[in-house]
Short mmCIF file of C-alpha atoms in Angstrom, two decimals:
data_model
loop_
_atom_site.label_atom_id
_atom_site.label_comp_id
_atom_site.label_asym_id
_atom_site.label_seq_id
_atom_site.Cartn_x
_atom_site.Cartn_y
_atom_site.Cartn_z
CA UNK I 16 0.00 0.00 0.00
CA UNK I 17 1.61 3.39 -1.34
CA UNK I 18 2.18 5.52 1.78
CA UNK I 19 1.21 9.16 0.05
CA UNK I 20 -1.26 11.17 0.90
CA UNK I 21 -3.45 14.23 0.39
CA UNK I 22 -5.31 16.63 1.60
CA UNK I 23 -8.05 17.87 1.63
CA UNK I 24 -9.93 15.41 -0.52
CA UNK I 25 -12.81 17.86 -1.61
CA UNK I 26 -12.46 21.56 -1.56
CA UNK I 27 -15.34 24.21 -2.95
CA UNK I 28 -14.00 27.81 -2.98
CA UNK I 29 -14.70 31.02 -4.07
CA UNK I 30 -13.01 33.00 -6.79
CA UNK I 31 -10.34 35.26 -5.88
CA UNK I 32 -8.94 33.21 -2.82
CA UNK I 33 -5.31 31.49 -2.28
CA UNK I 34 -5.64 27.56 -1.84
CA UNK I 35 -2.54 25.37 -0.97
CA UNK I 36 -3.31 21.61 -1.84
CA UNK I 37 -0.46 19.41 0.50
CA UNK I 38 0.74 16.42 -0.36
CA UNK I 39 2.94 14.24 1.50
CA UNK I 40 5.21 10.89 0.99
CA UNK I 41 7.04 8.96 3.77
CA UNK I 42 8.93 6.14 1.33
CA UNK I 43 11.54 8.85 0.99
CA UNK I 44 11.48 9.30 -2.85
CA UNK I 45 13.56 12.00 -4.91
CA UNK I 46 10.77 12.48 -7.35
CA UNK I 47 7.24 14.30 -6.96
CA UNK I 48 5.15 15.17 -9.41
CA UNK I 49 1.38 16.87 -9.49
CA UNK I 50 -1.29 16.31 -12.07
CA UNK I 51 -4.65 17.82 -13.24
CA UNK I 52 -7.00 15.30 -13.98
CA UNK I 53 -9.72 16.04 -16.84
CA UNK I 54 -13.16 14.90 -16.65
CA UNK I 55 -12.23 12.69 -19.14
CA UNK I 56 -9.68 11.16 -17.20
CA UNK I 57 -6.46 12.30 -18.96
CA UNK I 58 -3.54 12.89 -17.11
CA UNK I 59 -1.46 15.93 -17.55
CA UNK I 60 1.30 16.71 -15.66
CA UNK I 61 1.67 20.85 -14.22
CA UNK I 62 4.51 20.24 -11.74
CA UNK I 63 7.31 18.00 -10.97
CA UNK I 64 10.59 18.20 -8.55
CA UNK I 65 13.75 15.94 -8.29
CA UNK I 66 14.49 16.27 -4.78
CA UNK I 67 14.82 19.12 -2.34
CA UNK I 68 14.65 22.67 -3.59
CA UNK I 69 14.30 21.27 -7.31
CA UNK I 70 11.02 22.06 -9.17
CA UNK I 71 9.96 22.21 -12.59
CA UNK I 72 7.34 23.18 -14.92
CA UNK I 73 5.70 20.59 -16.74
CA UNK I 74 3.83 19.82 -19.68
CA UNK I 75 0.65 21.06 -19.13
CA UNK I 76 1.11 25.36 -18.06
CA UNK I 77 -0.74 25.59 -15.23
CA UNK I 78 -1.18 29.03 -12.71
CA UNK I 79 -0.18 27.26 -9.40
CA UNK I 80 3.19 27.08 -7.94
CA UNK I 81 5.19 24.34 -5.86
CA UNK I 82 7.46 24.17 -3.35
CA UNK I 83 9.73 21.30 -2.32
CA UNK I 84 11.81 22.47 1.27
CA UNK I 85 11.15 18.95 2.88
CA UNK I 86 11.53 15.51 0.79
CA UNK I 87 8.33 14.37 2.36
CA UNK I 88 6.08 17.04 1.32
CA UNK I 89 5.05 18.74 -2.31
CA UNK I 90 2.54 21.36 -2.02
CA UNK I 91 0.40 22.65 -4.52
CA UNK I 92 -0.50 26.60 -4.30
CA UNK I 93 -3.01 28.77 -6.32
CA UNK I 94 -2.73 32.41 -5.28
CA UNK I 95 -6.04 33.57 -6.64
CA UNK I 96 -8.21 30.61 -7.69
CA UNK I 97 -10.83 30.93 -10.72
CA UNK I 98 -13.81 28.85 -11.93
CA UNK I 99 -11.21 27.26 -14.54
CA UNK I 100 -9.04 26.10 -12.00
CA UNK I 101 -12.03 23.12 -11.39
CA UNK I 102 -10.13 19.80 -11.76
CA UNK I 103 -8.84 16.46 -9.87
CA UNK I 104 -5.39 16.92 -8.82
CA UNK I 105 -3.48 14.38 -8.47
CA UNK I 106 -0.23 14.30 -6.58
CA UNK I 107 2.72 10.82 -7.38
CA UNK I 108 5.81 10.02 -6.12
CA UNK I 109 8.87 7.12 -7.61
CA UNK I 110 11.85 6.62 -6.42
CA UNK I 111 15.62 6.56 -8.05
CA UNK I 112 17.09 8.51 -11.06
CA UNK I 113 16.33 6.00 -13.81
CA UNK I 114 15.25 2.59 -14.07
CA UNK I 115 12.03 0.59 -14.57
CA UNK I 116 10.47 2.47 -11.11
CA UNK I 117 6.55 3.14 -11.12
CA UNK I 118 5.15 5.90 -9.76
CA UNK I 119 2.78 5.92 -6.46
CA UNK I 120 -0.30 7.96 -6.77
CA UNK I 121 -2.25 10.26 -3.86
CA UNK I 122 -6.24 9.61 -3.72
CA UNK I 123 -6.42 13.15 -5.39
CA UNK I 124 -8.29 16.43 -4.40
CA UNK I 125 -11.33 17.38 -6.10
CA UNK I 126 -11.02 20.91 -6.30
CA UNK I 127 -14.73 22.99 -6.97
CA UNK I 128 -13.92 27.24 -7.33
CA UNK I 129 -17.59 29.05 -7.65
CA UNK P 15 8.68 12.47 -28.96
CA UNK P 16 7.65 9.71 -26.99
CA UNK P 17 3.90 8.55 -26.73
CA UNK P 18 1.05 5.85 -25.88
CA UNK P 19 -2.34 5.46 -27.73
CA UNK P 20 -4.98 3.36 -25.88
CA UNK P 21 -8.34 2.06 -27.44
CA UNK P 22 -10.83 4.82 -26.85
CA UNK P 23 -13.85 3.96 -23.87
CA UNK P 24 -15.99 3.17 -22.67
CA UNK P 25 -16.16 -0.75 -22.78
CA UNK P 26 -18.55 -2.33 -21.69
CA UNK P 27 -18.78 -6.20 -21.02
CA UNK P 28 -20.67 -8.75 -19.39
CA UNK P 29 -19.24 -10.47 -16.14
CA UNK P 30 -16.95 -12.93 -17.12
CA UNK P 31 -16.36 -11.85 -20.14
CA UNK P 32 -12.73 -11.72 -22.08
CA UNK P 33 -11.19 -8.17 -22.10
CA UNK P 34 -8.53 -6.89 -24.12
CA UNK P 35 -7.42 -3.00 -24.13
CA UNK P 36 -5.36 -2.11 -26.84
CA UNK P 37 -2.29 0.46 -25.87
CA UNK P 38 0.72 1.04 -28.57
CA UNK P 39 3.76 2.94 -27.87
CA UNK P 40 6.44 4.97 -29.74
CA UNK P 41 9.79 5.75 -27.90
CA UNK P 42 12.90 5.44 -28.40
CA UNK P 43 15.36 3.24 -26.85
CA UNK P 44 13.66 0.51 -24.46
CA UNK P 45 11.29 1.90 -22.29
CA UNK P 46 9.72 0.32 -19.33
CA UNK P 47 5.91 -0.15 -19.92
CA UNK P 48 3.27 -0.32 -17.33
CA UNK P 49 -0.54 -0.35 -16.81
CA UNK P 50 -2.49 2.00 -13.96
CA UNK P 51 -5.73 1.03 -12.75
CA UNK P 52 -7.63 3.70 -11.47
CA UNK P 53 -10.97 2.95 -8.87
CA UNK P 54 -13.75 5.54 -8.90
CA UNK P 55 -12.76 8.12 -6.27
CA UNK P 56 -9.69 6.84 -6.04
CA UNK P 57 -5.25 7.82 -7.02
CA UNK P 58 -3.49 5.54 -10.13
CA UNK P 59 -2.33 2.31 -8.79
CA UNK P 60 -0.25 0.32 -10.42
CA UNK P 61 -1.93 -3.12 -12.15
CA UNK P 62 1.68 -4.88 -13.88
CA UNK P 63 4.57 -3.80 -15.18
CA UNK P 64 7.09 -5.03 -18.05
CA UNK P 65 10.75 -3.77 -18.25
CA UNK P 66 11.93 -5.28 -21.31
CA UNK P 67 10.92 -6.97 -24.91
CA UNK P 68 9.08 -10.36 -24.39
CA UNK P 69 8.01 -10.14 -20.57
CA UNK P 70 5.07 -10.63 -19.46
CA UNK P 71 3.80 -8.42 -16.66
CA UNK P 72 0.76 -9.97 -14.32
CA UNK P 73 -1.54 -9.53 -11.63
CA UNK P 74 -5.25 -10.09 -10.31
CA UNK P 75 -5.75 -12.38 -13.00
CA UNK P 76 -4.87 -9.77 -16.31
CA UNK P 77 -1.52 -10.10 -17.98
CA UNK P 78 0.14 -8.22 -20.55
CA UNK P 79 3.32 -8.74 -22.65
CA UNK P 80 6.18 -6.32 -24.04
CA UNK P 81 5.72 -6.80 -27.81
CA UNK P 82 9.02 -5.09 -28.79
CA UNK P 83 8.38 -5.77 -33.34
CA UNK P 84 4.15 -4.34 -32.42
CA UNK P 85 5.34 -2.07 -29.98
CA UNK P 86 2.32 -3.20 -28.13
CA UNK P 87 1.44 -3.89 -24.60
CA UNK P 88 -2.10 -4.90 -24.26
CA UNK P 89 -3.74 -5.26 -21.56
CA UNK P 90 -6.07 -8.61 -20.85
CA UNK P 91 -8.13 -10.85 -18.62
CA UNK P 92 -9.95 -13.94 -19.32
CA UNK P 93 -12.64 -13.45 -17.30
CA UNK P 94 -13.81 -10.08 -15.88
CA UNK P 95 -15.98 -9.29 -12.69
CA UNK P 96 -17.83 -6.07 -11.75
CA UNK P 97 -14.78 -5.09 -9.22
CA UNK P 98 -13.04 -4.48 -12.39
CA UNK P 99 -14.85 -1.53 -13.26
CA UNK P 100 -12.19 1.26 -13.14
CA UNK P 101 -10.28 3.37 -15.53
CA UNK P 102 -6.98 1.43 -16.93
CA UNK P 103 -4.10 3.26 -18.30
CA UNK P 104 -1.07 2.43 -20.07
CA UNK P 105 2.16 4.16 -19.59
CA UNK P 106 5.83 4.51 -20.23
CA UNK P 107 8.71 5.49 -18.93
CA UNK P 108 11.78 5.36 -21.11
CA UNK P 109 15.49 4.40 -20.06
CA UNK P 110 17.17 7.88 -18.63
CA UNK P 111 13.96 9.20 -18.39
CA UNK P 112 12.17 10.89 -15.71
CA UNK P 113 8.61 11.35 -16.63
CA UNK P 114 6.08 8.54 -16.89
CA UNK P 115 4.23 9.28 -20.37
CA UNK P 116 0.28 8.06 -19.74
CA UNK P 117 -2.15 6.63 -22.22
CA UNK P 118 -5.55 8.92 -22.52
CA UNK P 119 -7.07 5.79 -20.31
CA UNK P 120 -9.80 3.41 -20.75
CA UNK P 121 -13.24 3.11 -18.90
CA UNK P 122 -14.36 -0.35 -18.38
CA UNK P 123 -17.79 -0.99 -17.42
CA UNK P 124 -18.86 -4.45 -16.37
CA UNK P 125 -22.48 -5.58 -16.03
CA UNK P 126 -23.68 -8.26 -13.67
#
């Protein structure tokens, strides 16, 4: 059983406020990585971080920012959520540099702005 | 770049029914291929895994196999059960790489 973990689970917010998402891992992996999940299920991937005080941009451009002080924990933070922010997010950890590792996913937060 | 294409959902089969979901790849070099099942309300998890040409990944009864000359890896199960319902997604992650590239995903339905 993956050991990652994320809260909250459901959030409904208004326009216009700041919203940090946490996520946290205790396997000790390097990598981190957050995706926004469409309602029809596609994956894309905003944010992603090698290891402590490493964080990059990823595919998909999102608004939100990451941080990554603490190995064990990846938040996720909008500064001034909007209706089109609306989305699953989905936070994933692996382990190593390279190799054949899979990734280990968060339940997700289901994120409503009004 | 690299990529995965998955048959498009939603399936929908009978209980104990034979499934087979289609995923193809492109990448270079010799990636590491995996399916994701996902339950409703629930993270990815993963289902198998294959690291190179010719193995055969397995588990809760589906299988796949790392067809290096189709660059295929599809997913099946001989006999499927209403648990099963989920969202199933194929995915690689090349050698050197450090992103996981995902499938769109499949939505199996199964009826009693």
């Amino acid at each position: 059983e993956a050991d990652i973990y994320q809260t909250p689970r459901y959030l409904v917010i208004g326009t216009g406020k700041k919203i940090t998402l946490e996520c946290s891992q205790t396997m000790g992996h390097d990598k981190m990585y957050w995706y926004q999940q469409d309602p029809g299920m596609e994956l894309h991937l905003i944010h992603y971080s090698y290891g402590v005080n490493s964080t990059e941009k990823g595919d998909l451009s999102s608004e939100s920012t990451v941080s990554r002080i603490r190995t064990e924990h990846f938040p996720l933070t909008l500064e001034s959520a909007r209706p089109s922010h609306t989305s699953q997010y989905l936070c994933a950890s692996s382990e190593g540099n390279k190799g054949s590792y899979e990734q280990y996913f968060g339940p997700g937060t289901r994120l409503t702005v009004t | 770049g690299d990529s995965v294409t998955q048959m498009e959902g939603p399936v929908t089969l009978s209980e104990e029914a034979f499934l087979t979901i289609n995923c193809t790849y492109t990448a270079t070099g010799y990636p590491s291929l995996f399916w994701y099942v996902q339950y409703p309300g629930e993270g990815l998890q993963l289902l198998l895994k294959a690291t190179k040409a010719d193995d055969k990944g397995s588990n809760k009864g589906f299988e796949a196999t790392y067809r290096k000359e189709t660059t295929s890896f599809h997913l099946e199960k001989g006999s499927v059960q209403v648990s099963d319902s989920a969202v199933y997604f194929c995915a690689l992650l090349n050698t050197g790489g450090f992103k996981t590239i995902f499938g769109a995903g499949t939505r199996l339905f199964v009826k009693a």
